Coordinates of C-alpha atoms in Angstrom, one line a residue:
Chain A
X220 CA 0.0 0.0 0.0
X221 CA 2.7 2.4 1.0
X222 CA 4.9 1.6 -2.0
X223 CA 2.7 -0.1 -4.5
X224 CA 0.1 2.7 -4.8
X225 CA 2.6 5.4 -5.5
X226 CA 4.3 3.3 -8.2
X227 CA 0.9 2.6 -9.8
X228 CA 0.1 6.3 -9.7
X229 CA 3.4 7.2 -11.4
X230 CA 2.9 4.5 -14.0
X231 CA -0.6 5.6 -14.9
X232 CA 0.2 9.3 -14.9
X233 CA 3.3 8.9 -17.1
X234 CA 1.6 6.3 -19.4
X235 CA -1.5 8.5 -19.9
X236 CA 0.8 11.5 -20.7
X237 CA 2.5 9.5 -23.4
X238 CA -0.8 8.1 -24.7
X239 CA -2.3 11.6 -24.8
X240 CA 0.6 12.8 -26.9
X241 CA 0.1 10.1 -29.5
X242 CA -3.7 10.3 -29.6
X243 CA -4.5 14.0 -29.5
X244 CA -8.2 13.5 -29.7
X245 CA -11.0 13.6 -27.0
X246 CA -11.1 12.3 -24.3
X247 CA -7.3 12.1 -24.1
X248 CA -6.5 15.2 -26.2
X249 CA -6.1 17.8 -23.5
X250 CA -4.9 15.4 -20.8
X251 CA -1.3 16.7 -20.9
X252 CA -2.6 20.3 -20.5
X253 CA -4.9 19.2 -17.7
X254 CA -2.1 17.4 -15.9
X255 CA 0.1 20.4 -16.1
X256 CA -2.7 22.5 -14.4
X257 CA -3.0 19.9 -11.7
X258 CA 0.7 19.8 -11.3
X259 CA 0.7 23.6 -10.8
X260 CA -2.0 23.3 -8.1
X261 CA -0.1 20.6 -6.2
X262 CA 3.0 22.7 -6.5
X263 CA 1.1 25.6 -4.8
X264 CA 0.4 23.4 -1.8
X265 CA 4.1 22.5 -1.5
X266 CA 4.8 26.2 -1.0
X267 CA 2.8 25.9 2.2
X268 CA 5.1 23.1 3.3
X269 CA 8.1 25.1 2.5
X270 CA 6.8 28.1 4.4
X271 CA 6.1 25.8 7.4
X272 CA 9.6 24.4 7.3
X273 CA 11.1 27.9 7.2
X274 CA 8.9 29.1 10.1
X275 CA 9.7 26.0 12.3
X276 CA 13.4 26.3 11.6
X277 CA 13.6 29.9 12.6
X278 CA 11.3 29.7 15.6
X279 CA 13.4 26.8 16.9
X280 CA 16.5 28.9 16.4
X281 CA 15.0 31.7 18.4
X282 CA 13.7 29.6 21.2
X283 CA 17.0 27.6 21.5
X284 CA 19.0 30.9 21.3
X285 CA 21.3 29.4 18.6
X286 CA 24.0 31.5 17.1
X287 CA 22.6 34.4 15.1
X288 CA 19.1 33.9 16.5
X289 CA 18.5 37.6 16.4
X290 CA 18.6 37.5 12.6
X291 CA 15.7 35.0 12.5
X292 CA 13.5 37.8 13.8
X293 CA 14.5 39.8 10.8
X294 CA 13.6 36.9 8.5
X295 CA 10.3 36.4 10.2
X296 CA 9.6 40.1 10.0
X297 CA 10.3 40.2 6.3
X298 CA 8.2 37.1 5.7
X299 CA 5.3 38.5 7.7
X300 CA 5.6 41.9 6.0
X301 CA 5.3 40.5 2.5
X302 CA 2.5 38.1 3.4
X303 CA 0.5 40.8 5.2
X304 CA 1.0 43.4 2.5
X305 CA 0.3 40.7 -0.2
X306 CA -3.1 39.7 1.3
X307 CA -4.0 43.3 2.1
X308 CA -3.3 44.4 -1.5
X309 CA -5.2 41.3 -2.8
X310 CA -8.3 42.3 -0.8
X311 CA -8.0 46.0 -1.7
X312 CA -7.2 45.8 -5.4
X313 CA -8.3 42.3 -6.3
X314 CA -4.7 41.4 -7.1
X315 CA -1.5 41.8 -5.1
X316 CA 0.4 42.9 -8.3
X317 CA -1.4 46.3 -8.6
X318 CA 1.5 48.9 -9.0
X319 CA 0.0 51.2 -6.3
X320 CA -0.3 48.4 -3.8
X321 CA 1.8 48.0 -0.6
X322 CA 2.9 44.6 -1.8
X323 CA 4.4 46.0 -5.0
X324 CA 6.0 48.8 -2.8
X325 CA 7.8 46.1 -0.9
X326 CA 8.7 44.3 -4.1
X327 CA 10.2 47.4 -5.8
X328 CA 11.9 48.9 -2.7
X329 CA 13.1 45.8 -0.9
X330 CA 13.1 42.6 -3.1
X331 CA 14.4 44.2 -6.3
X332 CA 17.4 46.0 -4.8
X333 CA 18.3 43.1 -2.5
X334 CA 18.2 40.6 -5.4
X335 CA 20.1 42.8 -7.8
X336 CA 22.8 43.6 -5.3
X337 CA 23.1 40.0 -4.2
X338 CA 23.8 39.0 -7.8
X339 CA 26.0 42.0 -8.4
X340 CA 28.1 40.8 -5.4
X341 CA 28.7 37.6 -7.2
X342 CA 30.8 39.5 -9.8
X343 CA 33.5 39.9 -7.2
X344 CA 33.4 36.3 -6.0
X345 CA 33.4 34.9 -9.6
X346 CA 36.3 37.1 -10.4
X347 CA 38.3 36.1 -7.3
X348 CA 37.5 32.4 -7.9
X349 CA 38.6 32.7 -11.5
X350 CA 41.8 34.3 -10.5
X351 CA 42.6 31.3 -8.4
X352 CA 41.3 28.7 -10.8
X353 CA 42.1 30.0 -14.2
X354 CA 45.9 29.4 -14.3
X355 CA 47.1 28.7 -17.8
X356 CA 48.7 25.4 -16.7
X357 CA 47.4 23.2 -19.5
X358 CA 46.3 23.8 -23.1
X359 CA 42.6 23.3 -22.1
X360 CA 42.9 25.8 -19.2
X361 CA 44.5 28.3 -21.6
X362 CA 41.6 27.9 -24.0
X363 CA 39.1 28.6 -21.2
X364 CA 41.1 31.6 -20.1
X365 CA 41.5 33.1 -23.5
X366 CA 37.8 32.5 -24.5
X367 CA 36.6 34.1 -21.2
X368 CA 39.0 37.1 -21.7
X369 CA 37.9 37.7 -25.3
X370 CA 34.1 37.5 -24.4
X371 CA 34.6 39.9 -21.4
X372 CA 36.6 42.4 -23.5
X373 CA 34.1 42.1 -26.3
X374 CA 31.3 43.4 -24.0
X375 CA 33.1 46.6 -23.0
X376 CA 34.3 49.6 -25.1
X377 CA 37.9 49.1 -24.1
X378 CA 37.9 45.8 -26.1
X379 CA 37.0 47.7 -29.2
X380 CA 39.7 50.2 -28.5
X381 CA 42.4 47.5 -28.2
X382 CA 41.3 45.8 -31.4
X383 CA 38.2 46.7 -33.4
X384 CA 37.5 43.1 -34.2
X385 CA 37.3 41.9 -30.6
X386 CA 33.5 42.3 -30.3
X387 CA 33.1 40.3 -33.6
X388 CA 35.3 37.5 -32.3
X389 CA 33.5 37.6 -29.0
X390 CA 30.1 37.2 -30.7
X391 CA 31.5 34.4 -32.9
X392 CA 32.8 32.5 -29.8
X393 CA 29.3 32.8 -28.2
X394 CA 27.4 31.9 -31.3
X395 CA 29.5 29.0 -32.8
X396 CA 31.9 27.1 -30.4
X397 CA 29.9 27.9 -27.3
X398 CA 26.6 27.0 -29.0
X399 CA 28.1 23.7 -30.2
X400 CA 29.4 22.7 -26.8
X401 CA 26.2 23.8 -25.0
X402 CA 24.1 21.8 -27.6
X403 CA 26.2 18.7 -27.1
X404 CA 25.7 18.9 -23.4
X405 CA 22.0 19.6 -23.7
X406 CA 21.4 16.7 -26.1
X407 CA 23.2 14.4 -23.6
X408 CA 21.2 15.7 -20.7
X409 CA 17.9 15.4 -22.5
X410 CA 18.7 11.9 -23.7
X411 CA 19.6 11.0 -20.1
X412 CA 16.3 12.5 -19.0
X413 CA 14.4 10.4 -21.5
X414 CA 16.1 7.2 -20.2
X415 CA 15.4 8.2 -16.6
X416 CA 11.8 9.0 -17.3
X417 CA 11.3 5.5 -18.9
X418 CA 12.9 3.9 -15.8
X419 CA 10.6 5.9 -13.5
X420 CA 7.4 5.1 -15.5
X421 CA 8.3 1.4 -15.5
X422 CA 9.0 1.4 -11.8
X423 CA 12.7 0.5 -12.1
X424 CA 13.8 3.8 -10.6
X425 CA 12.1 4.3 -7.2
X426 CA 14.5 6.6 -5.3
X427 CA 11.9 9.4 -5.3
X428 CA 9.8 7.3 -2.8
X429 CA 12.5 7.2 -0.1
Chain B
X2 CA 6.6 57.5 0.5
X3 CA 8.7 57.0 -2.6
X4 CA 11.6 58.9 -1.0
X5 CA 11.4 56.5 2.0
X6 CA 11.4 53.5 -0.4
X7 CA 14.4 54.9 -2.2
X8 CA 16.3 55.3 1.0
X9 CA 15.3 51.8 2.2
X10 CA 16.6 50.4 -1.2
X11 CA 19.8 52.4 -0.9
X12 CA 20.4 51.2 2.7
X13 CA 19.8 47.6 1.8
X14 CA 22.1 47.9 -1.2
X15 CA 24.9 49.3 0.9
X16 CA 24.3 46.6 3.6
X17 CA 24.7 43.9 1.0
X18 CA 27.8 45.5 -0.6
X19 CA 29.3 45.8 2.9
X20 CA 30.1 42.1 2.7
X21 CA 33.0 43.0 0.4
X22 CA 34.8 44.4 3.5
X23 CA 33.9 41.3 5.6
X24 CA 30.9 39.4 7.1
X25 CA 29.1 41.9 9.4
X26 CA 25.7 42.4 11.1
X27 CA 24.5 44.8 8.4
X28 CA 25.0 42.2 5.7
X29 CA 23.4 39.4 7.9
X30 CA 20.4 41.7 8.5
X31 CA 19.9 42.3 4.7
X32 CA 20.6 38.6 3.9
X33 CA 18.0 37.3 6.3
X34 CA 15.5 40.0 5.3
X35 CA 16.1 38.9 1.6
X36 CA 15.3 35.2 2.5
X37 CA 12.1 36.2 4.4
X38 CA 10.7 38.6 1.8
X39 CA 11.6 36.3 -1.1
X40 CA 9.8 33.3 0.6
X41 CA 6.7 35.5 1.2
X42 CA 6.8 36.9 -2.3
X43 CA 6.8 33.4 -3.9
X44 CA 4.0 32.1 -1.7
X45 CA 1.8 35.1 -2.8
X46 CA 3.0 34.7 -6.5
X47 CA 2.2 31.0 -6.7
X48 CA -1.2 31.4 -5.0
X49 CA -2.1 34.4 -7.1
X50 CA -1.1 32.9 -10.4
X51 CA -1.5 29.1 -9.8
X52 CA -3.8 28.0 -7.0
X53 CA -6.4 30.8 -7.1
X54 CA -7.0 31.0 -10.8
X55 CA -6.5 27.3 -11.6
X56 CA -8.3 25.8 -8.6
X57 CA -10.5 28.2 -6.7
X58 CA -11.7 30.4 -9.6
X59 CA -12.1 27.5 -12.0
X60 CA -14.0 25.5 -9.3
X61 CA -16.5 28.4 -9.0
X62 CA -16.7 29.0 -12.7
X63 CA -17.0 25.4 -14.0
X64 CA -20.0 23.1 -13.9
X65 CA -20.5 19.4 -14.2
X66 CA -17.7 16.9 -14.5
X67 CA -15.1 19.6 -15.1
X68 CA -15.9 21.2 -11.8
X69 CA -15.6 17.9 -9.8
X70 CA -12.4 16.8 -11.6
X71 CA -10.7 19.7 -9.8
X72 CA -11.2 17.9 -6.6
X73 CA -8.4 15.5 -7.6
X74 CA -5.5 18.0 -7.6
X75 CA -7.0 19.6 -4.4
X76 CA -7.0 16.3 -2.6
X77 CA -3.5 15.6 -3.9
X78 CA -2.5 19.1 -2.5
X79 CA -4.0 18.3 0.9
X80 CA -2.3 14.9 0.9
X81 CA 1.0 16.7 0.4
X82 CA 0.3 18.5 3.7
X83 CA 0.0 15.1 5.5
X84 CA 3.8 15.4 6.0
X85 CA 3.0 17.5 9.0
X86 CA 1.8 14.4 10.9
X87 CA 4.5 11.7 11.1
X88 CA 2.0 8.9 11.2
X89 CA 0.4 10.0 7.9
X90 CA 3.5 11.3 6.2
X91 CA 3.6 8.3 3.9
X92 CA 0.4 9.6 2.2
X93 CA 2.4 12.5 0.7
X94 CA 4.1 10.0 -1.6
X95 CA 0.9 9.8 -3.6
X96 CA 1.0 13.4 -4.9
X97 CA 4.8 13.2 -5.2
X98 CA 4.3 10.1 -7.4
X99 CA 1.7 12.0 -9.4
X100 CA 4.0 15.0 -10.1
X101 CA 7.0 12.6 -10.9
X102 CA 4.7 10.7 -13.3
X103 CA 3.7 13.9 -15.1
X104 CA 7.4 15.1 -15.3
X105 CA 8.4 11.6 -16.6
X106 CA 5.6 11.5 -19.2
X107 CA 6.3 14.9 -20.5
X108 CA 10.1 14.2 -20.6
X109 CA 9.4 11.2 -22.8
X110 CA 7.2 13.1 -25.3
X111 CA 7.2 16.9 -25.2
X112 CA 11.0 17.0 -24.3
X113 CA 11.8 14.8 -27.3
X114 CA 9.6 16.9 -29.6
X115 CA 10.5 20.3 -28.1
X116 CA 14.2 20.0 -27.3
X117 CA 16.0 16.9 -28.7
X118 CA 14.6 16.9 -32.2
X119 CA 15.0 20.7 -32.8
X120 CA 18.5 20.6 -31.4
X121 CA 19.5 17.8 -33.7
X122 CA 17.7 19.5 -36.7
X123 CA 19.7 22.7 -36.0
X124 CA 22.9 20.7 -36.0
X125 CA 22.4 18.9 -39.3
X126 CA 23.4 21.8 -41.4
X127 CA 24.8 21.8 -44.9
X128 CA 28.6 21.5 -44.6
X129 CA 29.0 23.5 -47.8
X130 CA 26.7 26.5 -47.7
X131 CA 26.9 28.8 -50.8
X132 CA 26.8 32.5 -50.0
X133 CA 26.7 35.6 -52.3
X134 CA 30.4 36.0 -52.2
X135 CA 33.3 33.5 -51.8
X136 CA 34.2 34.8 -48.4
X137 CA 30.6 34.5 -47.3
X138 CA 30.5 30.9 -48.6
X139 CA 33.7 30.1 -46.7
X140 CA 32.5 31.7 -43.5
X141 CA 29.1 30.0 -43.6
X142 CA 30.5 26.6 -44.4
X143 CA 33.2 26.9 -41.8
X144 CA 30.7 27.9 -39.1
X145 CA 28.4 25.0 -40.0
X146 CA 31.3 22.5 -39.9
X147 CA 32.3 23.9 -36.5
X148 CA 28.8 23.5 -35.1
X149 CA 28.4 20.0 -36.5
X150 CA 31.9 18.8 -35.4
X151 CA 31.5 20.6 -32.0
X152 CA 28.2 19.0 -31.1
X153 CA 29.3 15.5 -32.2
X154 CA 32.7 15.7 -30.4
X155 CA 31.1 17.2 -27.2
X156 CA 28.7 14.2 -27.2
X157 CA 31.7 11.8 -27.8
X158 CA 33.4 13.3 -24.8
X159 CA 30.5 12.2 -22.6
X160 CA 30.3 8.7 -24.1
X161 CA 31.6 6.5 -21.4
X162 CA 30.4 3.1 -22.6
X163 CA 33.7 2.4 -24.3
X164 CA 37.2 3.3 -23.4
X165 CA 38.5 6.4 -25.1
X166 CA 41.0 4.9 -27.6
X167 CA 41.7 5.5 -31.3
X168 CA 39.1 7.6 -33.1
X169 CA 37.0 8.0 -30.0
X170 CA 40.0 9.4 -28.2
X171 CA 40.6 12.0 -31.0
X172 CA 36.9 12.9 -31.0
X173 CA 36.7 13.3 -27.3
X174 CA 39.9 15.4 -27.3
X175 CA 38.3 17.8 -29.9
X176 CA 35.2 17.7 -27.7
X177 CA 37.2 19.0 -24.7
X178 CA 38.5 21.9 -26.9
X179 CA 34.9 22.9 -27.7
X180 CA 33.8 22.4 -24.1
X181 CA 36.6 24.5 -22.7
X182 CA 36.0 27.4 -25.2
X183 CA 32.2 27.0 -24.4
X184 CA 32.8 27.2 -20.6
X185 CA 35.2 30.1 -21.0
X186 CA 32.7 32.1 -23.2
X187 CA 29.8 31.3 -20.8
X188 CA 31.9 32.3 -17.8
X189 CA 32.9 35.6 -19.5
X190 CA 29.4 36.3 -20.4
X191 CA 28.1 35.6 -16.8
X192 CA 30.8 37.8 -15.3
X193 CA 29.9 40.7 -17.6
X194 CA 26.2 40.3 -16.7
X195 CA 27.0 40.5 -13.0
X196 CA 29.2 43.5 -13.7
X197 CA 26.4 45.3 -15.5
X198 CA 24.2 44.6 -12.4
X199 CA 26.9 46.0 -10.2
X200 CA 27.1 49.1 -12.4
X201 CA 23.3 49.4 -12.1
X202 CA 23.4 49.3 -8.3
X203 CA 26.3 51.8 -8.1
X204 CA 24.5 54.2 -10.5
X205 CA 21.4 53.9 -8.3
X206 CA 23.5 54.7 -5.2
X207 CA 25.2 57.7 -6.9
X208 CA 21.8 59.0 -7.9
X209 CA 20.4 58.6 -4.3
X210 CA 23.3 60.4 -2.8
X211 CA 23.1 63.2 -5.4
X212 CA 26.5 62.5 -7.0
X213 CA 25.1 61.9 -10.4

């Protein structure tokens, strides 16, 4: 019961998705679309689980006075602020995403700057990691280093000042060799995904049940 | 109100950037606030764009079988919440199996049709492509050969079912060259994207402090 039913559900759902793809007529025609909607609904409920986990972890941290417990108050405050403004805006305007709403105020003045600065900060860490990792010790490492340098120079005016063709070479690197490498990786990943899907549907792969 | 918002944004931007000096309470404050507000934002987002329109609104709008079919995902959703009670936690495997089954079914069909076949089609290019001029013909043909050879050799590099000897070794060596250039180009592109974000934040700060 605990293992058999989930395996049967997986098999039936996966099998029906495949059948619906090959027989695009009623009653199976819109089954894939319907399943995607149901998937989104179930996903919405998992957000509640995530929220619960976040709350429990931080409340526990505060009650047990673990290191940095004061910051958990900040996290809970931020969470409560957005949830309260979200539901308040929802009730007031019919949608939380109304530009005049307090929810969008929080989004524009808190979430956007925090997110943008957090990602901007990564520029420094990527650069310092690259400085340590990108030593031209081997031929392959040199290729990586040169390709990265050309693409970086090709994106800024100084690159064009050094050599007018650098932006052209940079674009070529992105559009031809990078595309080929990326495509090779992607095809491999997708083929792996197809094999894994087949294993899951047939019940050979069961690790998701543990 | 906007002025206050701008100063909040500026303060949080400086707090995050202060990490460049070293880990400090201002950074930790902004970091924890970021986690809290992001979690709240995604809960509202998912419920506003997924659960409400797809479940609640549809349930109120539909009639007959269509209406009652919506009970299935709702029940699966509630089953997911069974994880809260240890004795009934195993029930949450049912909705998990359902979502895994959908993902597997789509990967077998839609992924093949939408990703694998178009990617292969885009790789099978004419190796001699005639252009208006000789230089254009050479350039186009060269690029097509590069894409074809690059994709095949990158795939050969990840082929581990046979030992890399002979022709396979040569192919995988060429594959490494393409992969390294690809990783380097991707890295350079990512760094510049992050730098442009940084420039955006610094420009914002300069504007707030009236220096620009």
